[in-house]
Amino acid sequence: MLRKFFLLVITVLAFAIRSHAETPYDSVAAKASRFCAQKEWRSALAMYYLMIDERPADCNLYAKAIAVAGMVDDRSAQKRLTENAFKNRVAVDSLFSGVFNQAISIGQADILEKYMSDVVTYEPWLDRVVSSGLLKYYLFRHNGPMAVDYAAKMLRGLPGDIGFMQALAQGYLDCNEIDQAKKVYETILAKDADNIEALLYLGNGAINSGNKKAGAEYLRRAYELNPTPYLEKLLEEITPPSRR
């Protein structure tokens, strides 16, 4: 009898633990994942609405829902989700980066571009935040012309910002406009003599154009700031023994 009693207790406890482990929220989340895997985007979006109702300040849920809405080009849904996210104090940068990550995981990175281009039409106060986000997106996609446009736009608001200048230089490189990129890096170095990115680019550029002396000067400064085996070996190759 005692053994049967203990078996009954263990069975009841196991059932209770199993019931507690899978809450209604967990069940809906599982359905959302399954619908996404099956590319049933409308059904997945419906599940995310239910999950957001329960957890209205969860940034990750909004990001997933917005990305899924993008798969069916439901821009009105994206608008409602975005407005609700901000109403519940979801951080702007976290939301945008979350949408980007979700779009990448789905395999449709351009969802972010369309979404952020729409956002400024109903949230105009986000213009610079959106522009900064799109700049990062275009750099990621190596879309040189668009990166140059957005870097220039950001620089009009913050002239001389080193980060945006580096983005502009990278945009020019993606456009294969080498001379323009060089001018930007020279400007960066004039403002920030310890900018390693500019030192490395200008150093390697000088070497490739046959000016090893100038290239060595740039790279030696870069090595002083950040000594690496690569730079050490390169300097040994281009510097005469008497100059080492």
PDB file of N, CA and C in Angstrom, residues 91-129:
ATOM      1  N   ALA A  91      12.857  50.407 -26.472  1.00  0.00           N
ATOM      2  CA  ALA A  91      13.933  51.268 -26.972  1.00  0.00           C
ATOM      3  C   ALA A  91      14.011  51.214 -28.496  1.00  0.00           C
ATOM      4  N   VAL A  92      14.154  52.375 -29.101  1.00  0.00           N
ATOM      5  CA  VAL A  92      14.171  52.483 -30.563  1.00  0.00           C
ATOM      6  C   VAL A  92      15.303  51.656 -31.171  1.00  0.00           C
ATOM      7  N   ASP A  93      16.535  51.873 -30.684  1.00  0.00           N
ATOM      8  CA  ASP A  93      17.682  51.160 -31.249  1.00  0.00           C
ATOM      9  C   ASP A  93      17.530  49.652 -31.106  1.00  0.00           C
ATOM     10  N   SER A  94      17.025  49.223 -29.960  1.00  0.00           N
ATOM     11  CA  SER A  94      16.840  47.781 -29.730  1.00  0.00           C
ATOM     12  C   SER A  94      15.804  47.206 -30.689  1.00  0.00           C
ATOM     13  N   LEU A  95      14.749  47.969 -30.943  1.00  0.00           N
ATOM     14  CA  LEU A  95      13.712  47.500 -31.858  1.00  0.00           C
ATOM     15  C   LEU A  95      14.268  47.356 -33.269  1.00  0.00           C
ATOM     16  N   PHE A  96      14.968  48.378 -33.743  1.00  0.00           N
ATOM     17  CA  PHE A  96      15.500  48.340 -35.105  1.00  0.00           C
ATOM     18  C   PHE A  96      16.532  47.226 -35.281  1.00  0.00           C
ATOM     19  N   SER A  97      17.436  47.093 -34.310  1.00  0.00           N
ATOM     20  CA  SER A  97      18.443  46.039 -34.420  1.00  0.00           C
ATOM     21  C   SER A  97      17.784  44.668 -34.331  1.00  0.00           C
ATOM     22  N   GLY A  98      16.711  44.571 -33.528  1.00  0.00           N
ATOM     23  CA  GLY A  98      15.980  43.307 -33.440  1.00  0.00           C
ATOM     24  C   GLY A  98      15.313  42.935 -34.747  1.00  0.00           C
ATOM     25  N   VAL A  99      14.697  43.913 -35.405  1.00  0.00           N
ATOM     26  CA  VAL A  99      14.067  43.653 -36.704  1.00  0.00           C
ATOM     27  C   VAL A  99      15.124  43.216 -37.715  1.00  0.00           C
ATOM     28  N   PHE A 100      16.263  43.871 -37.687  1.00  0.00           N
ATOM     29  CA  PHE A 100      17.351  43.508 -38.601  1.00  0.00           C
ATOM     30  C   PHE A 100      17.786  42.059 -38.372  1.00  0.00           C
ATOM     31  N   ASN A 101      18.000  41.690 -37.116  1.00  0.00           N
ATOM     32  CA  ASN A 101      18.431  40.320 -36.807  1.00  0.00           C
ATOM     33  C   ASN A 101      17.390  39.295 -37.234  1.00  0.00           C
ATOM     34  N   GLN A 102      16.115  39.611 -37.012  1.00  0.00           N
ATOM     35  CA  GLN A 102      15.059  38.696 -37.411  1.00  0.00           C
ATOM     36  C   GLN A 102      14.970  38.584 -38.934  1.00  0.00           C
ATOM     37  N   ALA A 103      15.141  39.710 -39.618  1.00  0.00           N
ATOM     38  CA  ALA A 103      15.100  39.696 -41.082  1.00  0.00           C
ATOM     39  C   ALA A 103      16.240  38.846 -41.650  1.00  0.00           C
ATOM     40  N   ILE A 104      17.408  38.955 -41.022  1.00  0.00           N
ATOM     41  CA  ILE A 104      18.556  38.154 -41.449  1.00  0.00           C
ATOM     42  C   ILE A 104      18.272  36.674 -41.226  1.00  0.00           C
ATOM     43  N   SER A 105      17.691  36.343 -40.062  1.00  0.00           N
ATOM     44  CA  SER A 105      17.420  34.933 -39.756  1.00  0.00           C
ATOM     45  C   SER A 105      16.388  34.346 -40.723  1.00  0.00           C
ATOM     46  N   ILE A 106      15.452  35.162 -41.174  1.00  0.00           N
ATOM     47  CA  ILE A 106      14.463  34.713 -42.156  1.00  0.00           C
ATOM     48  C   ILE A 106      15.081  34.606 -43.543  1.00  0.00           C
ATOM     49  N   GLY A 107      16.144  35.368 -43.755  1.00  0.00           N
ATOM     50  CA  GLY A 107      16.803  35.365 -45.059  1.00  0.00           C
ATOM     51  C   GLY A 107      16.318  36.457 -45.984  1.00  0.00           C
ATOM     52  N   GLN A 108      15.697  37.496 -45.386  1.00  0.00           N
ATOM     53  CA  GLN A 108      15.174  38.618 -46.184  1.00  0.00           C
ATOM     54  C   GLN A 108      15.628  39.936 -45.555  1.00  0.00           C
ATOM     55  N   ALA A 109      16.901  40.262 -45.702  1.00  0.00           N
ATOM     56  CA  ALA A 109      17.455  41.453 -45.059  1.00  0.00           C
ATOM     57  C   ALA A 109      16.768  42.731 -45.530  1.00  0.00           C
ATOM     58  N   ASP A 110      16.222  42.724 -46.752  1.00  0.00           N
ATOM     59  CA  ASP A 110      15.613  43.951 -47.275  1.00  0.00           C
ATOM     60  C   ASP A 110      14.327  44.332 -46.546  1.00  0.00           C
ATOM     61  N   ILE A 111      13.816  43.437 -45.686  1.00  0.00           N
ATOM     62  CA  ILE A 111      12.663  43.791 -44.858  1.00  0.00           C
ATOM     63  C   ILE A 111      12.976  45.037 -44.045  1.00  0.00           C
ATOM     64  N   LEU A 112      14.197  45.101 -43.516  1.00  0.00           N
ATOM     65  CA  LEU A 112      14.581  46.242 -42.680  1.00  0.00           C
ATOM     66  C   LEU A 112      14.548  47.536 -43.477  1.00  0.00           C
ATOM     67  N   GLU A 113      15.066  47.502 -44.698  1.00  0.00           N
ATOM     68  CA  GLU A 113      15.112  48.707 -45.527  1.00  0.00           C
ATOM     69  C   GLU A 113      13.712  49.254 -45.775  1.00  0.00           C
ATOM     70  N   LYS A 114      12.792  48.387 -46.158  1.00  0.00           N
ATOM     71  CA  LYS A 114      11.422  48.820 -46.426  1.00  0.00           C
ATOM     72  C   LYS A 114      10.755  49.331 -45.159  1.00  0.00           C
ATOM     73  N   TYR A 115      10.964  48.598 -44.071  1.00  0.00           N
ATOM     74  CA  TYR A 115      10.333  48.963 -42.802  1.00  0.00           C
ATOM     75  C   TYR A 115      10.815  50.319 -42.314  1.00  0.00           C
ATOM     76  N   MET A 116      12.124  50.533 -42.298  1.00  0.00           N
ATOM     77  CA  MET A 116      12.660  51.788 -41.767  1.00  0.00           C
ATOM     78  C   MET A 116      12.330  52.962 -42.669  1.00  0.00           C
ATOM     79  N   SER A 117      12.238  52.711 -43.960  1.00  0.00           N
ATOM     80  CA  SER A 117      11.838  53.784 -44.877  1.00  0.00           C
ATOM     81  C   SER A 117      10.401  54.223 -44.602  1.00  0.00           C
ATOM     82  N   ASP A 118       9.566  53.269 -44.185  1.00  0.00           N
ATOM     83  CA  ASP A 118       8.181  53.589 -43.848  1.00  0.00           C
ATOM     84  C   ASP A 118       8.068  54.302 -42.503  1.00  0.00           C
ATOM     85  N   VAL A 119       8.897  53.902 -41.542  1.00  0.00           N
ATOM     86  CA  VAL A 119       8.776  54.412 -40.174  1.00  0.00           C
ATOM     87  C   VAL A 119       8.784  55.935 -40.123  1.00  0.00           C
ATOM     88  N   VAL A 120       9.665  56.562 -40.898  1.00  0.00           N
ATOM     89  CA  VAL A 120       9.779  58.021 -40.828  1.00  0.00           C
ATOM     90  C   VAL A 120       8.552  58.729 -41.371  1.00  0.00           C
ATOM     91  N   THR A 121       7.695  58.016 -42.112  1.00  0.00           N
ATOM     92  CA  THR A 121       6.484  58.656 -42.621  1.00  0.00           C
ATOM     93  C   THR A 121       5.444  58.842 -41.518  1.00  0.00           C
ATOM     94  N   TYR A 122       5.469  57.966 -40.502  1.00  0.00           N
ATOM     95  CA  TYR A 122       4.523  58.131 -39.397  1.00  0.00           C
ATOM     96  C   TYR A 122       5.191  58.435 -38.058  1.00  0.00           C
ATOM     97  N   GLU A 123       6.526  58.380 -38.039  1.00  0.00           N
ATOM     98  CA  GLU A 123       7.286  58.784 -36.850  1.00  0.00           C
ATOM     99  C   GLU A 123       8.431  59.697 -37.307  1.00  0.00           C
ATOM    100  N   PRO A 124       8.107  60.906 -37.817  1.00  0.00           N
ATOM    101  CA  PRO A 124       9.137  61.771 -38.401  1.00  0.00           C
ATOM    102  C   PRO A 124      10.235  62.179 -37.426  1.00  0.00           C
ATOM    103  N   TRP A 125       9.961  62.121 -36.138  1.00  0.00           N
ATOM    104  CA  TRP A 125      10.966  62.475 -35.139  1.00  0.00           C
ATOM    105  C   TRP A 125      12.135  61.480 -35.122  1.00  0.00           C
ATOM    106  N   LEU A 126      11.948  60.348 -35.800  1.00  0.00           N
ATOM    107  CA  LEU A 126      12.996  59.321 -35.838  1.00  0.00           C
ATOM    108  C   LEU A 126      13.900  59.439 -37.071  1.00  0.00           C
ATOM    109  N   ASP A 127      13.793  60.554 -37.775  1.00  0.00           N
ATOM    110  CA  ASP A 127      14.502  60.679 -39.054  1.00  0.00           C
ATOM    111  C   ASP A 127      15.999  60.365 -38.942  1.00  0.00           C
ATOM    112  N   ARG A 128      16.697  60.979 -37.982  1.00  0.00           N
ATOM    113  CA  ARG A 128      18.139  60.756 -37.892  1.00  0.00           C
ATOM    114  C   ARG A 128      18.462  59.356 -37.378  1.00  0.00           C
ATOM    115  N   VAL A 129      17.652  58.843 -36.475  1.00  0.00           N
ATOM    116  CA  VAL A 129      17.874  57.479 -35.988  1.00  0.00           C
ATOM    117  C   VAL A 129      17.707  56.484 -37.138  1.00  0.00           C
TER     118      VAL A 129
END
